[in-house]
Short mmCIF file of C-alpha atoms in Angstrom, two decimals:
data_model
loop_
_atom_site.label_atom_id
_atom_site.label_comp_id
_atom_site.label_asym_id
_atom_site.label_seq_id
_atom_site.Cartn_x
_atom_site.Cartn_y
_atom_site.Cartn_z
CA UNK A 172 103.42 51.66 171.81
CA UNK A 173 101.02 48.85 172.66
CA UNK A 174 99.23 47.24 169.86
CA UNK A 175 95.84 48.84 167.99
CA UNK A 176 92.62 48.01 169.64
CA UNK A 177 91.15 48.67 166.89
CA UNK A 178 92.69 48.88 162.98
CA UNK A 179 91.24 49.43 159.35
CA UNK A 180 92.95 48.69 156.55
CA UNK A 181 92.47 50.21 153.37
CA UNK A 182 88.74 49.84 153.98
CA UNK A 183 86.15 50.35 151.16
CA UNK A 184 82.06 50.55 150.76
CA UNK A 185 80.90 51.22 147.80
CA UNK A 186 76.44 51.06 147.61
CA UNK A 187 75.54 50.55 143.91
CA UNK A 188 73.20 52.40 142.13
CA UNK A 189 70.61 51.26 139.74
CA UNK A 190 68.54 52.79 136.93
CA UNK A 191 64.57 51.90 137.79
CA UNK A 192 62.36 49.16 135.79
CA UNK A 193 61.73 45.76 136.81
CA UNK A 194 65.05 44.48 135.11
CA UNK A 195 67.35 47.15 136.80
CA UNK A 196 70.98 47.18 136.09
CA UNK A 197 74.01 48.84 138.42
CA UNK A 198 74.87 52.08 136.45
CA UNK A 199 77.42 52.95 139.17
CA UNK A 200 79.36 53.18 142.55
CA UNK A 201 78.66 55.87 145.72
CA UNK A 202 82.09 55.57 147.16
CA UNK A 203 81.38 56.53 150.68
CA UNK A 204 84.43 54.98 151.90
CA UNK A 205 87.21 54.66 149.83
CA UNK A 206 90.04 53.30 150.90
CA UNK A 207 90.12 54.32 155.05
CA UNK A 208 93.17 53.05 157.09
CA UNK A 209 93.81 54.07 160.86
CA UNK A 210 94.08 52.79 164.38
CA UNK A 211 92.48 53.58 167.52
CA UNK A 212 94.82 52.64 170.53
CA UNK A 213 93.71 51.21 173.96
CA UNK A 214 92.52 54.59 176.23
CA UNK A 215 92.60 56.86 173.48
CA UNK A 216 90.45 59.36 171.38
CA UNK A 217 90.72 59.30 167.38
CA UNK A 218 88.89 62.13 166.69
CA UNK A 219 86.86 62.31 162.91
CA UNK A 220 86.16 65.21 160.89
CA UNK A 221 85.31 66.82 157.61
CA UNK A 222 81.90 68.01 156.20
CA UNK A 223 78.89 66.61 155.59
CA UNK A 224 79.30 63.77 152.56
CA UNK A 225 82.80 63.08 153.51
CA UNK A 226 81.95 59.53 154.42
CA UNK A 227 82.27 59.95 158.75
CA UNK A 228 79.00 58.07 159.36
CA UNK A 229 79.65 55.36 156.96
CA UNK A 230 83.10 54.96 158.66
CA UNK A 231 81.34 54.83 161.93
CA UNK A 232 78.55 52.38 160.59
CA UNK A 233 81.52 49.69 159.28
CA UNK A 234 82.71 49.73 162.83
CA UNK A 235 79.49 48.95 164.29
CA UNK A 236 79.10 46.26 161.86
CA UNK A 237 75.71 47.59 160.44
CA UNK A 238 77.35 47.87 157.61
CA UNK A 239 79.95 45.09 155.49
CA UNK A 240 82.56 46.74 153.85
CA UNK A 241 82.92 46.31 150.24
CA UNK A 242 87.00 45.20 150.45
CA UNK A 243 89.37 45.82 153.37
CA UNK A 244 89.44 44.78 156.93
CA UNK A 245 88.63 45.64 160.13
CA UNK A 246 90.77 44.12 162.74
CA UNK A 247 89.91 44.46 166.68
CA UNK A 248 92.02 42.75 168.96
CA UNK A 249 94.63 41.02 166.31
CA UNK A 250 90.95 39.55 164.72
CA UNK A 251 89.23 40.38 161.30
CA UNK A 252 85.77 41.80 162.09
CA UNK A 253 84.38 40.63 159.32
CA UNK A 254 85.55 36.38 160.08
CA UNK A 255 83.83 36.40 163.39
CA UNK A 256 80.38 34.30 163.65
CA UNK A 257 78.15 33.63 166.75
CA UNK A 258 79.46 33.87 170.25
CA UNK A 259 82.93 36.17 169.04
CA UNK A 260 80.38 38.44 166.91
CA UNK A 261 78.51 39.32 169.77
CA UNK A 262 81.28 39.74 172.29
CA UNK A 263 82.42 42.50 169.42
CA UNK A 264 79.41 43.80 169.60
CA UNK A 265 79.35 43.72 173.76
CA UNK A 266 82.69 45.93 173.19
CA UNK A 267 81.97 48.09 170.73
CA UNK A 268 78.93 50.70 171.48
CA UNK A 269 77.75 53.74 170.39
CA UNK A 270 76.33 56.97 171.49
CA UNK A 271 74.24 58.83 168.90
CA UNK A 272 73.98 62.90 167.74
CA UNK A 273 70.26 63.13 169.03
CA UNK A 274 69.77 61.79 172.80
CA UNK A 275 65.48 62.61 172.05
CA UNK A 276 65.54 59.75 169.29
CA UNK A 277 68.03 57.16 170.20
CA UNK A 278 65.79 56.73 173.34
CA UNK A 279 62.96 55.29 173.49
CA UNK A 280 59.94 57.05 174.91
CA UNK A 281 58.09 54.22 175.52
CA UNK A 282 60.66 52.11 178.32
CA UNK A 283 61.88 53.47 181.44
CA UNK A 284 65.37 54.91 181.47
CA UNK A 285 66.19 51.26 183.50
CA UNK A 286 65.11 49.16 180.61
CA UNK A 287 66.90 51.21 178.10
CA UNK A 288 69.96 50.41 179.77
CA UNK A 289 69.56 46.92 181.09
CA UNK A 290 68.56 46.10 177.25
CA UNK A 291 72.06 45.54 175.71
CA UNK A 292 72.41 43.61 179.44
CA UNK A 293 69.89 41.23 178.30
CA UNK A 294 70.99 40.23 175.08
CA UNK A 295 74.72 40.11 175.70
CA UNK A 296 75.37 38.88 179.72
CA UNK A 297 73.79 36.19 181.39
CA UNK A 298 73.28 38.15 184.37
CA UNK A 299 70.41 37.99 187.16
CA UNK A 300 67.73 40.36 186.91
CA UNK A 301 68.87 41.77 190.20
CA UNK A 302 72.61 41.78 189.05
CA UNK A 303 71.37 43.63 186.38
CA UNK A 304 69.29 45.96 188.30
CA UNK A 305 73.00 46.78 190.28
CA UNK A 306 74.69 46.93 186.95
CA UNK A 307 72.09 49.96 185.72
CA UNK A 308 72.09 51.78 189.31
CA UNK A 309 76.37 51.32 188.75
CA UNK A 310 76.51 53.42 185.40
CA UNK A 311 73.96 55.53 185.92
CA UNK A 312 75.94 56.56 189.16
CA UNK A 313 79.05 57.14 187.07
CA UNK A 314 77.56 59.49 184.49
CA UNK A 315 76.96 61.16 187.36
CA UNK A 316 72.67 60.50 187.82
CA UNK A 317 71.06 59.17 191.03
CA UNK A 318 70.38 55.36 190.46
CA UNK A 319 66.83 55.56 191.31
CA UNK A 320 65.79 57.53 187.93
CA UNK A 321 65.60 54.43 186.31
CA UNK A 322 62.10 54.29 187.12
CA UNK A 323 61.45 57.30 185.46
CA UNK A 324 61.02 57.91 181.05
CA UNK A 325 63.04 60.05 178.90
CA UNK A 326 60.97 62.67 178.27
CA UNK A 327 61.50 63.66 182.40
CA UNK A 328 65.39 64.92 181.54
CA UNK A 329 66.74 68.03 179.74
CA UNK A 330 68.99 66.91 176.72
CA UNK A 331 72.50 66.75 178.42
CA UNK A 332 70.99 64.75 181.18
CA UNK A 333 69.34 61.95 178.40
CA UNK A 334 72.77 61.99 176.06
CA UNK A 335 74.36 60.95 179.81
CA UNK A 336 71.68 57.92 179.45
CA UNK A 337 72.88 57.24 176.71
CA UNK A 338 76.32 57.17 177.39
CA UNK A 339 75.30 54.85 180.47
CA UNK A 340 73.38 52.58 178.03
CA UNK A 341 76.84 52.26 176.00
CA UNK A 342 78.76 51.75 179.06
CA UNK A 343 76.69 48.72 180.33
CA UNK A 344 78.42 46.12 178.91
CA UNK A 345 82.03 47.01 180.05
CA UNK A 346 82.53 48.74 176.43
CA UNK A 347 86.16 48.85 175.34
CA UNK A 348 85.23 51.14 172.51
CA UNK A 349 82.80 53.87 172.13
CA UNK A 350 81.48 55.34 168.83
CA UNK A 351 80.58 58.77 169.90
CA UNK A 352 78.83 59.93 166.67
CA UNK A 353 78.45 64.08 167.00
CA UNK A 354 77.46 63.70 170.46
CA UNK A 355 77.55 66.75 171.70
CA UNK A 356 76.32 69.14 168.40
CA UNK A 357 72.22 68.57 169.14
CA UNK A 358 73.13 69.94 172.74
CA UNK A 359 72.73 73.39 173.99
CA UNK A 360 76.33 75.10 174.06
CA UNK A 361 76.53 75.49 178.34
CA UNK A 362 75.74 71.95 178.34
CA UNK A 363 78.71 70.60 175.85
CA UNK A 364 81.83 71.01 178.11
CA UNK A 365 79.99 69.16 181.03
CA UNK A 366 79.36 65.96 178.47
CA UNK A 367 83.11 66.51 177.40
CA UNK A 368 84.49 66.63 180.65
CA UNK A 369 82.28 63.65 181.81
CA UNK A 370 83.64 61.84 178.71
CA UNK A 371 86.98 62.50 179.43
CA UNK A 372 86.75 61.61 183.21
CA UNK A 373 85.41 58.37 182.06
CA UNK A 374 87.98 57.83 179.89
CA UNK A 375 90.65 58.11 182.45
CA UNK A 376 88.78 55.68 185.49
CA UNK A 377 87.81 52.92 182.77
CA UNK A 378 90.79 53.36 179.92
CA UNK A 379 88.02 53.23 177.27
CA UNK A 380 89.03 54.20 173.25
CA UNK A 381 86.87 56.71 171.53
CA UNK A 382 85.84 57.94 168.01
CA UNK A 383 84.70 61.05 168.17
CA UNK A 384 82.67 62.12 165.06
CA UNK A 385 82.30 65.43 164.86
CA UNK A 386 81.89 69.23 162.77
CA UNK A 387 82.80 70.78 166.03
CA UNK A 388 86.27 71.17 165.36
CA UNK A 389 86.99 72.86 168.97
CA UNK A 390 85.23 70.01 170.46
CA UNK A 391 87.13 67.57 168.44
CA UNK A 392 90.20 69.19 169.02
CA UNK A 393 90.07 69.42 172.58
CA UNK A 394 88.85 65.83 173.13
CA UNK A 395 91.29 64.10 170.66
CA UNK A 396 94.59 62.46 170.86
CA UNK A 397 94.55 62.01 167.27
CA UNK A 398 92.39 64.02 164.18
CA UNK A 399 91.89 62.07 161.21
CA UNK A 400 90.39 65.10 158.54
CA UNK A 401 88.16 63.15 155.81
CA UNK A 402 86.95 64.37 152.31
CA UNK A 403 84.86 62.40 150.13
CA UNK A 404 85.51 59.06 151.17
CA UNK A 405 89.06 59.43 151.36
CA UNK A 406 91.04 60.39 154.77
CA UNK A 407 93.80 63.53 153.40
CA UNK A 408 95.36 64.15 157.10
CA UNK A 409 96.46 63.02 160.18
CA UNK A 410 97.75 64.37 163.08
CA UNK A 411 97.80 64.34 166.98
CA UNK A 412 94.79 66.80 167.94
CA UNK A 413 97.47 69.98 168.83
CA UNK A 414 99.66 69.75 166.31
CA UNK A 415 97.04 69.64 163.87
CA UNK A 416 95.55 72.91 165.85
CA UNK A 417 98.92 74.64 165.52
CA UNK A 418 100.02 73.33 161.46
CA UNK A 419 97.33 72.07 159.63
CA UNK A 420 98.98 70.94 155.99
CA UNK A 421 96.08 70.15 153.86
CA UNK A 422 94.53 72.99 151.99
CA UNK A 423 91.23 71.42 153.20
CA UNK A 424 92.45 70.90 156.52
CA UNK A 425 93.49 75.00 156.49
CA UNK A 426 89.95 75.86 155.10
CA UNK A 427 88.19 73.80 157.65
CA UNK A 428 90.10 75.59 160.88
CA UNK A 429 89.89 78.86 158.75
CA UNK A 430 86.06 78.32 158.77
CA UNK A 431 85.90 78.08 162.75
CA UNK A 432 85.99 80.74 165.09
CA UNK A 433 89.27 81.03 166.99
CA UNK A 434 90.24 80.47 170.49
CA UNK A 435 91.31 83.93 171.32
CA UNK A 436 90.17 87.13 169.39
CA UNK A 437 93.57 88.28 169.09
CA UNK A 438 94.88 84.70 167.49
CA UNK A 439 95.20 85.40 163.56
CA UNK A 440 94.89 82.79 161.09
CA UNK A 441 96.17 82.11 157.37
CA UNK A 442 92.58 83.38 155.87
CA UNK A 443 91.71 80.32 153.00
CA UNK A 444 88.11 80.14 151.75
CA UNK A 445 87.27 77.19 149.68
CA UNK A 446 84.21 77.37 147.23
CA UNK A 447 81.56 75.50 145.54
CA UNK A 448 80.13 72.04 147.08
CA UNK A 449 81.43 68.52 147.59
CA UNK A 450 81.77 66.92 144.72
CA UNK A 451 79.09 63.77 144.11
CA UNK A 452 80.44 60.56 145.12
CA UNK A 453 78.70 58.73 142.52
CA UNK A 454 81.21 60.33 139.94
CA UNK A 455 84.14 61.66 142.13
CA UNK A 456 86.84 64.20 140.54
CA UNK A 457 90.06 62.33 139.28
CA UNK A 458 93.58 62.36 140.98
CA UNK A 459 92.98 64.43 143.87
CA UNK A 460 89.37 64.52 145.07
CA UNK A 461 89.97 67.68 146.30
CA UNK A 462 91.48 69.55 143.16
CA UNK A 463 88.13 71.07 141.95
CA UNK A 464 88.15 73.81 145.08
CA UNK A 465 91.76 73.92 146.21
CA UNK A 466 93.19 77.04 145.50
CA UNK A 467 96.79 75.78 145.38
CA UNK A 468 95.40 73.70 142.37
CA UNK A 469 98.65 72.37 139.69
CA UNK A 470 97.99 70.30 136.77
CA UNK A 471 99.50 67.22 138.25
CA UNK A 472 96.44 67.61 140.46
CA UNK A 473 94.01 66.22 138.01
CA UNK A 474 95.66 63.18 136.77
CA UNK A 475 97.82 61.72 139.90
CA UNK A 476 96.00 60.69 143.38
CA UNK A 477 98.38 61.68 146.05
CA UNK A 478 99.08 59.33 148.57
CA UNK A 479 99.35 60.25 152.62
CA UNK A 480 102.74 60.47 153.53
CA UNK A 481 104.59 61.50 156.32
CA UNK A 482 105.91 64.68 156.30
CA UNK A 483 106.95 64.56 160.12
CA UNK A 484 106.48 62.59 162.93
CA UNK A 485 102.91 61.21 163.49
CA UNK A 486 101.77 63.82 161.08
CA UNK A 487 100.54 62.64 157.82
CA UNK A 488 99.42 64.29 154.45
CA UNK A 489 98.48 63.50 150.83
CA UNK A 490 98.96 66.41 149.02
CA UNK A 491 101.80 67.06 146.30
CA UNK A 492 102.60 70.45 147.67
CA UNK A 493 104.80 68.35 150.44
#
């Protein structure tokens, strides 16, 4: 296999929290992330999921380097995120882009769809203004838009067609990773497979790597080479996207899939309902974060963390019940 774009190792943020007054002191620790390792290969999708809380968007946000981490690493191309200063930071920066959940508010209203993309142009290229004019007319042509909308503003498209300007912005500058952060949940249903398709098809001509963020677990699952499943800061399975489908291990991982709607009415499914909410991260629950609603719950559970191991190939769990 050829080496990890992209690798975190047993990465960490912690955001302390303070009691009020003008001599405030930390009274503790929201472990967002908490202790994240996984790769993301050259032309392939690592998909994300788990519910709200579980630390996703944090994840995301160390990658895009709007947020340090609090211990770990992040290494991209054989090189520690976190060491690189000046011209190398901003040539990570030119490589790894995002695409946000809400195409109406990651655009601006106020520039033309053309400056919105040539933006990122300007601050990371030296290009001419008419190379960069060619450059915009390019992507937009490969999202599948006319090049001559760039005159026009964001408020002219439907939804799908401005999350397609976004994915254009991202794809400017020659992107070898995309952050695709729920991309496709704030988007009407008929309008979902098209991005999808258009994000695989992309993937294929240009041999981009994705992380796919998502609650969407049919969208995940479709799009992914890989699932990564993520409770409360902590990652608790791994698995390429149809084996995962077809023998989830985790009790959360069961609960989650249990939760969706299947593919086919006649498919049946192990019926496992979890209960009660995600426990604060402030104060998480010893040993196993999960122990508090797992219904397979054993003593051993609240004392011991279990560690992800490999229970076959590629397919990895932390849970004592393998």
């Amino acid at each position: 296999m050829a080496d990890a774009l992209l690798e975190a190792q047993d990465l960490r943020k912690y955001f302390p929290v303070t009691s009020g007054g003008m001599f405030s002191r930390v009274k503790g620790f929201v472990k967002a992330v908490d202790g994240v390792s996984f790769s993301v290969y050259p032309g392939e999708t690592l998909g994300v999921v788990g519910e709200s809380g579980c630390g996703k968007t944090t994840t995301s946000k160390l990658v895009l380097t709007q947020e340090a981490p609090t211990s770990g690493s992040l290494i991209f191309k054989g090189k520690d995120v976190s060491q690189l200063r000046g011209r190398e930071l901003k040539e990570y920066r030119q490589a790894v882009q995002v695409v946000f959940q809400d195409p109406f508010s990651s655009l601006s209203p106020r520039m033309r769809v053309g400056d919105i993309i040539a933006e990122p142009l300007e601050v990371h290229s030296l290009m001419s203004r008419q190379g960069i004019k060619d450059r915009v007319g390019e992507v937009l042509e490969l999202v599948g838009m006319p090049a001559d909308v760039a005159r026009l503003f964001p408020h002219e498209f439907s939804g799908g067609q401005r999350q397609r300007i976004a994915i254009a912005r991202a794809l400017a500058t020659n992107a070898e990773l995309i952050v695709l952060d729920e991309p496709v949940s704030a988007l009407d249903v008929s309008i979902r497979a098209h991005i999808l398709t258009l994000l695989e098809e992309l993937q294929r001509e240009l041999g981009i790597s994705y992380v796919f963020i998502g609650h969407d677990l049919a969208a995940v699952a479709h799009i992914s080479d890989r699932i990564a499943v993520m409770y409360l800061g902590k990652i608790v399975e791994t698995a390429e996207s149809l084996e995962l489908s077809n023998n989830p291990l985790h009790p959360y991982t069961k609960a989650l899939f249990a939760a969706s709607l299947p593919s086919h009415p006649d498919e049946e499914r192990e019926e496992l309902a979890i209960s009660g909410e995600v426990p604060s991260a402030l104060n998480p629950p010893p040993g196993c974060h999960f122990h508090t609603r797992c219904p397979y719950y054993m003593e051993r559970c609240s004392e011991d963390e279990p560690l992800l191991k490999e229970v076959s190939q590629n397919h990895t769990v932390a849970c004592f019940l393998y």
